[in-house]
């Protein structure tokens, strides 16, 4: 299984802003687009892809099932609606967005429905998002080892999630890091600024390169073409052992997102 290491996130982007962001990104060479039912932008993402002229075969599209659609009789029909909006007959990766323990739908039910979506060819790969170690284990028990392509989790120099990341690596599950810049908070970090100056890079490039070097996939978003272009250059930035060790010291459990009723008990 293969989850590409660099993509475009579309969280909090709607309307013309998301159309412009996706079109700019595709023009710059991005080929991985991450969206979700709850972002309410799948139709705009689909429109931007269609208007870009980039062939579907070159793209890797991820969407996520929202908690309202976890029941066995809803998940696949909601996915078909998402596919219609995205103007495609399949996504490359389909995720359960949050474990939502108080949601009234058991993990076994929604993971079974997710696996069924893959059997039907509506998605090439399946995965989870915001799952802790225990829930990831439970998900593996339902769908089988080797079936979960990724766990998409909040992860940044301020929230390094090393225990969960180590577990996922051990299981052969790709870590996808979202909010790698911690809502922009890491951009003001003096340690990252020093490392950036040393490499004649931006702080954003340093944070993204750090995650990439740890073997994680990243999906930064931006509405500015110059930032989209600049972020891509993180792929070519090689941090040395000293840089990586300094970034390791920035851990502060700085979680930005943990909605009540949706989030698990974090590791």
XYZ file of C-alpha atoms in Angstrom, residues 35-239:
205
model
C -10.795 16.662 1.659
C -13.663 15.438 3.885
C -17.434 15.353 3.941
C -17.563 17.821 6.853
C -15.372 20.368 5.032
C -18.372 20.965 2.743
C -16.040 21.562 -0.182
C -16.006 18.253 -2.073
C -18.033 19.710 -4.973
C -15.618 22.652 -5.293
C -12.631 20.305 -5.115
C -14.247 18.212 -7.858
C -14.849 21.313 -9.957
C -11.257 22.519 -9.541
C -9.884 19.107 -10.528
C -12.169 18.963 -13.586
C -11.161 22.465 -14.695
C -7.444 21.808 -14.125
C -7.263 19.293 -16.964
C -5.049 16.979 -14.875
C -6.055 13.377 -15.688
C -7.728 11.461 -12.848
C -5.151 8.688 -13.219
C -2.417 11.081 -12.030
C -4.276 12.101 -8.874
C -4.542 10.683 -5.379
C -7.768 11.862 -3.736
C -8.603 11.327 -0.070
C -11.935 12.003 1.615
C -13.261 11.215 5.066
C -16.623 9.892 6.233
C -18.326 12.179 8.741
C -19.749 10.831 12.007
C -23.393 11.249 10.865
C -22.725 8.638 8.166
C -21.024 5.874 10.199
C -24.029 3.526 10.350
C -23.856 0.505 8.030
C -26.878 1.704 6.064
C -25.429 5.205 5.528
C -21.692 4.983 5.014
C -21.621 3.717 1.433
C -24.510 5.859 0.209
C -22.808 8.938 1.701
C -19.579 7.955 -0.056
C -21.423 7.683 -3.375
C -22.653 11.255 -2.837
C -19.084 12.362 -2.131
C -17.886 10.662 -5.325
C -20.559 12.465 -7.310
C -19.395 15.812 -5.897
C -15.765 14.936 -6.577
C -16.731 13.846 -10.132
C -14.991 10.498 -9.868
C -16.015 6.847 -9.544
C -13.588 6.150 -6.693
C -11.308 7.835 -4.173
C -7.787 6.583 -3.560
C -8.095 6.716 0.212
C -11.171 6.759 2.435
C -10.896 7.525 6.137
C -13.118 7.407 9.195
C -12.778 11.025 10.322
C -13.042 10.717 14.133
C -13.609 7.690 16.365
C -16.592 9.489 17.985
C -16.940 7.018 20.862
C -20.252 8.511 22.032
C -21.818 8.455 18.595
C -23.957 5.331 19.022
C -22.326 3.435 16.130
C -19.869 0.738 17.170
C -16.367 0.700 15.708
C -16.965 -2.794 14.314
C -19.965 -1.547 12.325
C -18.287 1.402 10.646
C -14.976 -0.368 10.001
C -16.872 -3.257 8.364
C -18.740 -0.758 6.159
C -15.447 0.957 5.305
C -13.930 -2.383 4.227
C -17.058 -3.030 2.148
C -16.531 0.289 0.315
C -13.097 -0.965 -0.691
C -14.478 -4.327 -1.845
C -16.958 -2.439 -4.034
C -14.105 -0.503 -5.662
C -15.363 2.845 -4.350
C -11.983 3.405 -2.690
C -8.563 1.907 -3.361
C -7.386 2.085 0.246
C -8.943 2.622 3.659
C -7.724 4.184 6.861
C -8.596 6.094 9.998
C -8.058 9.563 11.408
C -7.614 10.726 15.003
C -7.488 7.172 16.410
C -5.418 6.362 19.479
C -3.409 3.135 19.886
C -6.248 1.133 21.419
C -8.798 2.117 18.760
C -6.290 1.496 15.963
C -5.764 -2.011 17.358
C -9.532 -2.557 17.404
C -9.810 -1.316 13.810
C -7.047 -3.722 12.717
C -8.923 -6.561 14.432
C -12.006 -5.795 12.322
C -10.471 -5.274 8.864
C -7.290 -7.341 9.174
C -3.592 -6.531 9.423
C -2.217 -4.632 6.448
C -5.586 -3.160 5.511
C -5.277 0.224 7.242
C -3.176 2.461 5.015
C -2.855 5.433 7.347
C -3.894 7.077 10.590
C -4.192 10.802 9.943
C -3.366 12.591 13.184
C -2.571 16.052 14.452
C 1.195 16.174 14.675
C 3.653 19.060 14.757
C 6.967 19.994 16.411
C 4.797 21.006 19.397
C 2.777 17.746 19.413
C 5.100 14.951 18.353
C 2.854 12.047 19.287
C 5.866 9.755 19.443
C 4.178 6.860 21.249
C 1.331 6.618 18.726
C 3.695 7.215 15.778
C 5.995 4.388 16.952
C 3.024 2.025 17.282
C 1.786 2.884 13.779
C 5.241 2.346 12.298
C 5.432 -1.050 13.993
C 2.074 -1.942 12.373
C 3.165 -0.756 8.916
C 0.571 2.049 8.985
C 1.633 5.387 7.469
C 1.389 8.390 9.764
C -0.269 11.318 7.999
C 0.457 14.525 9.875
C -2.129 17.266 9.768
C -1.666 20.740 11.275
C 2.081 20.221 10.996
C 2.467 23.992 11.507
C 0.130 24.009 14.571
C -2.202 26.647 13.087
C 0.884 28.726 12.284
C 2.150 28.739 15.892
C 5.419 26.996 15.013
C 6.201 29.710 12.451
C 7.254 32.020 15.305
C 9.484 29.440 16.997
C 13.052 30.727 17.565
C 14.652 27.258 17.336
C 12.945 26.541 14.017
C 13.884 30.044 12.828
C 17.575 29.340 13.543
C 17.428 26.027 11.680
C 15.642 27.740 8.783
C 18.312 30.485 8.601
C 21.050 27.857 8.591
C 19.488 26.123 5.580
C 18.292 29.351 3.871
C 14.783 27.904 4.125
C 11.458 29.023 5.599
C 10.263 27.861 9.015
C 7.310 26.142 7.329
C 9.726 24.211 5.109
C 11.712 23.135 8.175
C 8.608 21.855 10.021
C 7.391 19.971 6.949
C 10.858 18.559 6.200
C 11.087 17.370 9.829
C 7.836 15.384 9.455
C 8.876 14.010 6.053
C 12.233 12.910 7.443
C 10.473 10.985 10.198
C 8.641 9.094 7.449
C 5.302 10.874 7.809
C 3.032 12.120 5.042
C 2.050 15.801 5.195
C -0.934 17.729 3.791
C -0.339 21.448 4.372
C -2.903 23.879 3.012
C -2.647 27.435 1.793
C -4.661 29.898 -0.243
C -1.484 31.670 -1.414
C 0.217 30.346 -4.521
C 3.677 31.406 -3.273
C 3.176 29.424 -0.033
C 1.951 26.396 -1.960
C 5.096 26.573 -4.107
C 7.356 27.192 -1.104
C 5.856 24.278 0.874
C 6.662 21.880 -1.984
C 10.361 22.717 -1.605
C 10.295 21.068 1.842
C 10.686 17.781 -0.051
C 14.237 18.806 -1.047
C 15.322 20.116 2.356
C 17.565 17.708 4.257
C 17.847 18.376 7.975
